[in-house]
PDB file of C-alpha atoms in Angstrom:
ATOM      1  CA  MET A  25       0.000   0.000   0.000  1.00 58.00           C
ATOM      2  CA  ALA A  26       1.423   3.359  -1.019  1.00 73.00           C
ATOM      3  CA  TYR A  27       1.558   6.132   1.544  1.00 70.00           C
ATOM      4  CA  THR A  28       0.267   9.512   0.426  1.00 77.00           C
ATOM      5  CA  TYR A  29       1.955  12.538   1.941  1.00 78.00           C
ATOM      6  CA  LYS A  30      -0.142  15.708   1.899  1.00 85.00           C
ATOM      7  CA  TYR A  31       2.789  18.163   2.007  1.00 87.00           C
ATOM      8  CA  PRO A  32       4.760  19.215  -1.097  1.00 86.00           C
ATOM      9  CA  ARG A  33       8.256  17.769  -1.319  1.00 88.00           C
ATOM     10  CA  PRO A  34      11.331  19.395  -2.796  1.00 93.00           C
ATOM     11  CA  ALA A  35      13.590  17.734  -5.314  1.00 96.00           C
ATOM     12  CA  VAL A  36      17.033  16.660  -4.103  1.00 98.00           C
ATOM     13  CA  THR A  37      20.233  17.047  -6.092  1.00 98.00           C
ATOM     14  CA  ALA A  38      23.899  16.430  -5.341  1.00 98.00           C
ATOM     15  CA  ASP A  39      26.967  18.214  -6.683  1.00 98.00           C
ATOM     16  CA  CYS A  40      30.591  17.119  -6.725  1.00 98.00           C
ATOM     17  CA  ILE A  41      33.309  19.755  -6.479  1.00 98.00           C
ATOM     18  CA  VAL A  42      36.673  18.317  -7.548  1.00 98.00           C
ATOM     19  CA  ILE A  43      39.848  20.233  -6.644  1.00 98.00           C
ATOM     20  CA  THR A  44      43.477  19.300  -7.308  1.00 98.00           C
ATOM     21  CA  LYS A  45      46.234  19.248  -4.661  1.00 96.00           C
ATOM     22  CA  GLU A  46      48.707  21.116  -6.878  1.00 96.00           C
ATOM     23  CA  PRO A  47      50.564  24.224  -5.640  1.00 96.00           C
ATOM     24  CA  ASP A  48      48.092  26.213  -7.798  1.00 96.00           C
ATOM     25  CA  PRO A  49      44.928  24.111  -7.390  1.00 97.00           C
ATOM     26  CA  LYS A  50      42.375  23.707 -10.145  1.00 97.00           C
ATOM     27  CA  VAL A  51      38.644  23.034  -9.922  1.00 98.00           C
ATOM     28  CA  LEU A  52      36.577  20.957 -12.336  1.00 98.00           C
ATOM     29  CA  LEU A  53      33.529  22.597 -13.909  1.00 98.00           C
ATOM     30  CA  VAL A  54      31.071  21.621 -16.621  1.00 98.00           C
ATOM     31  CA  GLU A  55      29.413  23.902 -19.118  1.00 97.00           C
ATOM     32  CA  ARG A  56      25.668  23.343 -18.902  1.00 96.00           C
ATOM     33  CA  GLY A  57      24.206  22.000 -22.121  1.00 95.00           C
ATOM     34  CA  ASP A  58      20.576  22.468 -21.089  1.00 94.00           C
ATOM     35  CA  GLU A  59      18.403  25.094 -19.468  1.00 95.00           C
ATOM     36  CA  PRO A  60      18.322  26.486 -16.926  1.00 96.00           C
ATOM     37  CA  PHE A  61      21.619  28.343 -17.180  1.00 97.00           C
ATOM     38  CA  LYS A  62      22.522  26.797 -20.537  1.00 96.00           C
ATOM     39  CA  GLY A  63      26.080  27.885 -21.435  1.00 95.00           C
ATOM     40  CA  CYS A  64      27.001  28.751 -17.838  1.00 96.00           C
ATOM     41  CA  TRP A  65      29.519  26.783 -15.814  1.00 97.00           C
ATOM     42  CA  ALA A  66      28.562  24.587 -12.876  1.00 97.00           C
ATOM     43  CA  PHE A  67      29.715  21.723 -10.724  1.00 98.00           C
ATOM     44  CA  PRO A  68      28.960  18.259 -12.039  1.00 98.00           C
ATOM     45  CA  GLY A  69      25.721  17.204 -10.387  1.00 98.00           C
ATOM     46  CA  GLY A  70      22.109  16.325 -10.789  1.00 97.00           C
ATOM     47  CA  PHE A  71      18.962  14.830  -9.390  1.00 97.00           C
ATOM     48  CA  MET A  72      19.121  11.976  -6.893  1.00 98.00           C
ATOM     49  CA  ASN A  73      17.602   8.632  -7.830  1.00 98.00           C
ATOM     50  CA  MET A  74      15.200   7.039  -5.340  1.00 95.00           C
ATOM     51  CA  ASP A  75      17.579   4.123  -4.692  1.00 97.00           C
ATOM     52  CA  GLU A  76      20.743   6.092  -3.872  1.00 98.00           C
ATOM     53  CA  THR A  77      22.208   8.351  -1.219  1.00 98.00           C
ATOM     54  CA  THR A  78      23.251  11.918  -1.971  1.00 98.00           C
ATOM     55  CA  GLU A  79      26.886  10.776  -1.788  1.00 98.00           C
ATOM     56  CA  GLN A  80      26.247   8.056  -4.379  1.00 98.00           C
ATOM     57  CA  CYS A  81      24.383  10.597  -6.530  1.00 98.00           C
ATOM     58  CA  ALA A  82      27.302  13.056  -6.475  1.00 98.00           C
ATOM     59  CA  ILE A  83      29.783  10.332  -7.452  1.00 98.00           C
ATOM     60  CA  ARG A  84      27.477   9.004 -10.209  1.00 98.00           C
ATOM     61  CA  GLU A  85      26.749  12.445 -11.664  1.00 98.00           C
ATOM     62  CA  LEU A  86      30.465  13.312 -11.712  1.00 98.00           C
ATOM     63  CA  GLU A  87      31.207  10.213 -13.773  1.00 98.00           C
ATOM     64  CA  GLU A  88      28.181  10.656 -16.059  1.00 97.00           C
ATOM     65  CA  GLU A  89      29.023  14.285 -16.858  1.00 97.00           C
ATOM     66  CA  THR A  90      32.845  14.156 -17.017  1.00 98.00           C
ATOM     67  CA  GLY A  91      33.998  10.528 -17.162  1.00 97.00           C
ATOM     68  CA  LEU A  92      35.919  11.045 -13.894  1.00 98.00           C
ATOM     69  CA  ARG A  93      35.561   8.329 -11.244  1.00 97.00           C
ATOM     70  CA  VAL A  94      36.174   9.041  -7.564  1.00 98.00           C
ATOM     71  CA  SER A  95      35.337   7.069  -4.453  1.00 95.00           C
ATOM     72  CA  ASP A  96      36.325   9.347  -1.571  1.00 95.00           C
ATOM     73  CA  VAL A  97      34.241  12.490  -1.049  1.00 97.00           C
ATOM     74  CA  HIS A  98      33.738  14.871   1.867  1.00 97.00           C
ATOM     75  CA  GLN A  99      30.382  16.530   2.482  1.00 98.00           C
ATOM     76  CA  ILE A 100      30.548  20.313   2.212  1.00 98.00           C
ATOM     77  CA  GLY A 101      26.958  21.064   3.163  1.00 98.00           C
ATOM     78  CA  ALA A 102      23.327  21.296   2.130  1.00 98.00           C
ATOM     79  CA  TYR A 103      22.012  24.303   0.204  1.00 98.00           C
ATOM     80  CA  SER A 104      18.331  25.135   0.367  1.00 97.00           C
ATOM     81  CA  LYS A 105      17.640  28.743  -0.630  1.00 97.00           C
ATOM     82  CA  VAL A 106      14.033  28.809  -1.769  1.00 96.00           C
ATOM     83  CA  ASP A 107      14.867  30.307  -5.187  1.00 95.00           C
ATOM     84  CA  ARG A 108      18.182  28.566  -5.883  1.00 95.00           C
ATOM     85  CA  ASP A 109      16.782  26.611  -8.879  1.00 96.00           C
ATOM     86  CA  PRO A 110      14.296  28.192 -11.313  1.00 95.00           C
ATOM     87  CA  ARG A 111      12.823  24.747 -12.117  1.00 95.00           C
ATOM     88  CA  GLY A 112      11.304  24.474  -8.660  1.00 95.00           C
ATOM     89  CA  ARG A 113      12.053  23.843  -5.004  1.00 96.00           C
ATOM     90  CA  THR A 114      15.393  22.006  -4.983  1.00 97.00           C
ATOM     91  CA  ILE A 115      17.814  21.205  -2.202  1.00 98.00           C
ATOM     92  CA  THR A 116      21.357  20.164  -3.056  1.00 98.00           C
ATOM     93  CA  VAL A 117      24.002  18.407  -1.003  1.00 98.00           C
ATOM     94  CA  ALA A 118      27.521  19.311  -2.119  1.00 98.00           C
ATOM     95  CA  TYR A 119      30.564  17.049  -1.839  1.00 98.00           C
ATOM     96  CA  LEU A 120      34.283  17.647  -2.284  1.00 98.00           C
ATOM     97  CA  ALA A 121      36.649  15.235  -4.023  1.00 98.00           C
ATOM     98  CA  ILE A 122      40.394  15.911  -3.962  1.00 97.00           C
ATOM     99  CA  VAL A 123      42.694  14.571  -6.686  1.00 97.00           C
ATOM    100  CA  ASP A 124      46.442  14.972  -7.107  1.00 97.00           C
ATOM    101  CA  GLU A 125      46.336  16.695 -10.501  1.00 97.00           C
ATOM    102  CA  PRO A 126      43.938  17.340 -13.379  1.00 98.00           C
ATOM    103  CA  ILE A 127      42.709  14.151 -14.994  1.00 96.00           C
ATOM    104  CA  ALA A 128      41.462  13.985 -18.582  1.00 96.00           C
ATOM    105  CA  VAL A 129      37.737  14.766 -18.675  1.00 97.00           C
ATOM    106  CA  ASN A 130      35.150  15.499 -21.334  1.00 95.00           C
ATOM    107  CA  GLY A 131      31.592  16.780 -21.285  1.00 94.00           C
ATOM    108  CA  GLN A 132      29.093  13.946 -21.392  1.00 93.00           C
ATOM    109  CA  ASP A 133      25.384  13.462 -20.682  1.00 92.00           C
ATOM    110  CA  ASP A 134      23.905  16.974 -20.241  1.00 91.00           C
ATOM    111  CA  ALA A 135      27.307  18.700 -19.912  1.00 93.00           C
ATOM    112  CA  ALA A 136      28.454  20.438 -23.105  1.00 94.00           C
ATOM    113  CA  LYS A 137      32.073  20.657 -21.868  1.00 96.00           C
ATOM    114  CA  ALA A 138      34.170  19.722 -18.853  1.00 97.00           C
ATOM    115  CA  GLU A 139      37.264  21.767 -18.010  1.00 97.00           C
ATOM    116  CA  TRP A 140      39.717  22.459 -15.214  1.00 98.00           C
ATOM    117  CA  TRP A 141      39.878  26.100 -14.042  1.00 96.00           C
ATOM    118  CA  PRO A 142      42.369  27.785 -11.694  1.00 95.00           C
ATOM    119  CA  LEU A 143      40.795  27.800  -8.250  1.00 95.00           C
ATOM    120  CA  SER A 144      42.228  31.272  -7.707  1.00 92.00           C
ATOM    121  CA  ASP A 145      39.723  32.574 -10.302  1.00 89.00           C
ATOM    122  CA  PHE A 146      36.937  31.923  -7.785  1.00 87.00           C
ATOM    123  CA  LEU A 147      38.434  33.247  -4.579  1.00 82.00           C
ATOM    124  CA  ASP A 148      36.964  36.486  -3.268  1.00 66.00           C
ATOM    125  CA  LYS A 149      38.727  39.346  -5.051  1.00 60.00           C
ATOM    126  CA  PRO A 150      37.781  42.922  -5.823  1.00 53.00           C
ATOM    127  CA  SER A 151      35.690  43.038  -8.975  1.00 55.00           C
ATOM    128  CA  GLY A 152      37.553  43.573 -12.220  1.00 54.00           C
ATOM    129  CA  ILE A 153      40.774  41.819 -11.137  1.00 51.00           C
ATOM    130  CA  ALA A 154      39.979  38.359 -12.460  1.00 56.00           C
ATOM    131  CA  GLU A 155      37.710  37.241 -15.252  1.00 69.00           C
ATOM    132  CA  ARG A 156      35.943  34.194 -13.978  1.00 75.00           C
ATOM    133  CA  PRO A 157      33.291  32.157 -15.735  1.00 84.00           C
ATOM    134  CA  HIS A 158      29.713  32.791 -14.710  1.00 89.00           C
ATOM    135  CA  LEU A 159      28.586  30.027 -12.350  1.00 94.00           C
ATOM    136  CA  ALA A 160      25.034  28.679 -12.459  1.00 96.00           C
ATOM    137  CA  PHE A 161      22.621  28.451  -9.545  1.00 96.00           C
ATOM    138  CA  ASP A 162      24.294  29.316  -6.205  1.00 97.00           C
ATOM    139  CA  HIS A 163      27.536  27.586  -7.143  1.00 97.00           C
ATOM    140  CA  TYR A 164      29.702  30.618  -6.373  1.00 95.00           C
ATOM    141  CA  ASP A 165      28.530  30.436  -2.738  1.00 95.00           C
ATOM    142  CA  ILE A 166      29.118  26.686  -2.657  1.00 97.00           C
ATOM    143  CA  MET A 167      32.616  27.252  -4.109  1.00 96.00           C
ATOM    144  CA  GLN A 168      33.535  29.467  -1.137  1.00 95.00           C
ATOM    145  CA  ASP A 169      32.462  26.736   1.299  1.00 97.00           C
ATOM    146  CA  ALA A 170      34.253  24.076  -0.779  1.00 97.00           C
ATOM    147  CA  VAL A 171      37.536  25.977  -0.472  1.00 96.00           C
ATOM    148  CA  LYS A 172      37.206  25.970   3.338  1.00 95.00           C
ATOM    149  CA  VAL A 173      36.650  22.194   3.383  1.00 96.00           C
ATOM    150  CA  PHE A 174      39.473  21.712   0.851  1.00 97.00           C
ATOM    151  CA  ASN A 175      41.906  23.620   3.075  1.00 94.00           C
ATOM    152  CA  ARG A 176      41.063  21.273   5.974  1.00 93.00           C
ATOM    153  CA  HIS A 177      41.432  18.049   3.942  1.00 89.00           C
ATOM    154  CA  LYS A 178      44.190  18.662   1.367  1.00 76.00           C
ATOM    155  CA  GLU A 179      47.056  17.341   3.480  1.00 68.00           C
TER     156      GLU A 179
END
């Protein structure tokens, strides 16, 4: 017997932020191939399947969108601003994966491209100093939190 829940439920997504341990770290981003934010850059991620955890979702989406396989991730946090996704009420759980150096990747699934970017492009700087790609959703905010977690785990 199916249970009917009378309250609306949000969608759940997971994102995987991958950063290298190099002296000048890089971060992996995908160019979105679909709306919303088509043509903008984002973390690999997507909607959680009913039979997986958010951690499994982040790892699966990373591989589906870039070809990169990881097994060890660290939770950064959950992001639940009401208007963070124009498609509807969506909560994401973000994870960090740390790799030694950039690994060959390519855009797959709904990612038009996958590329490594200097992490320094996304650190808080006065406007006009660095040209950084436009990040979709609230991924700039998540990036700032990811850097804090990265600094704790990179050793």
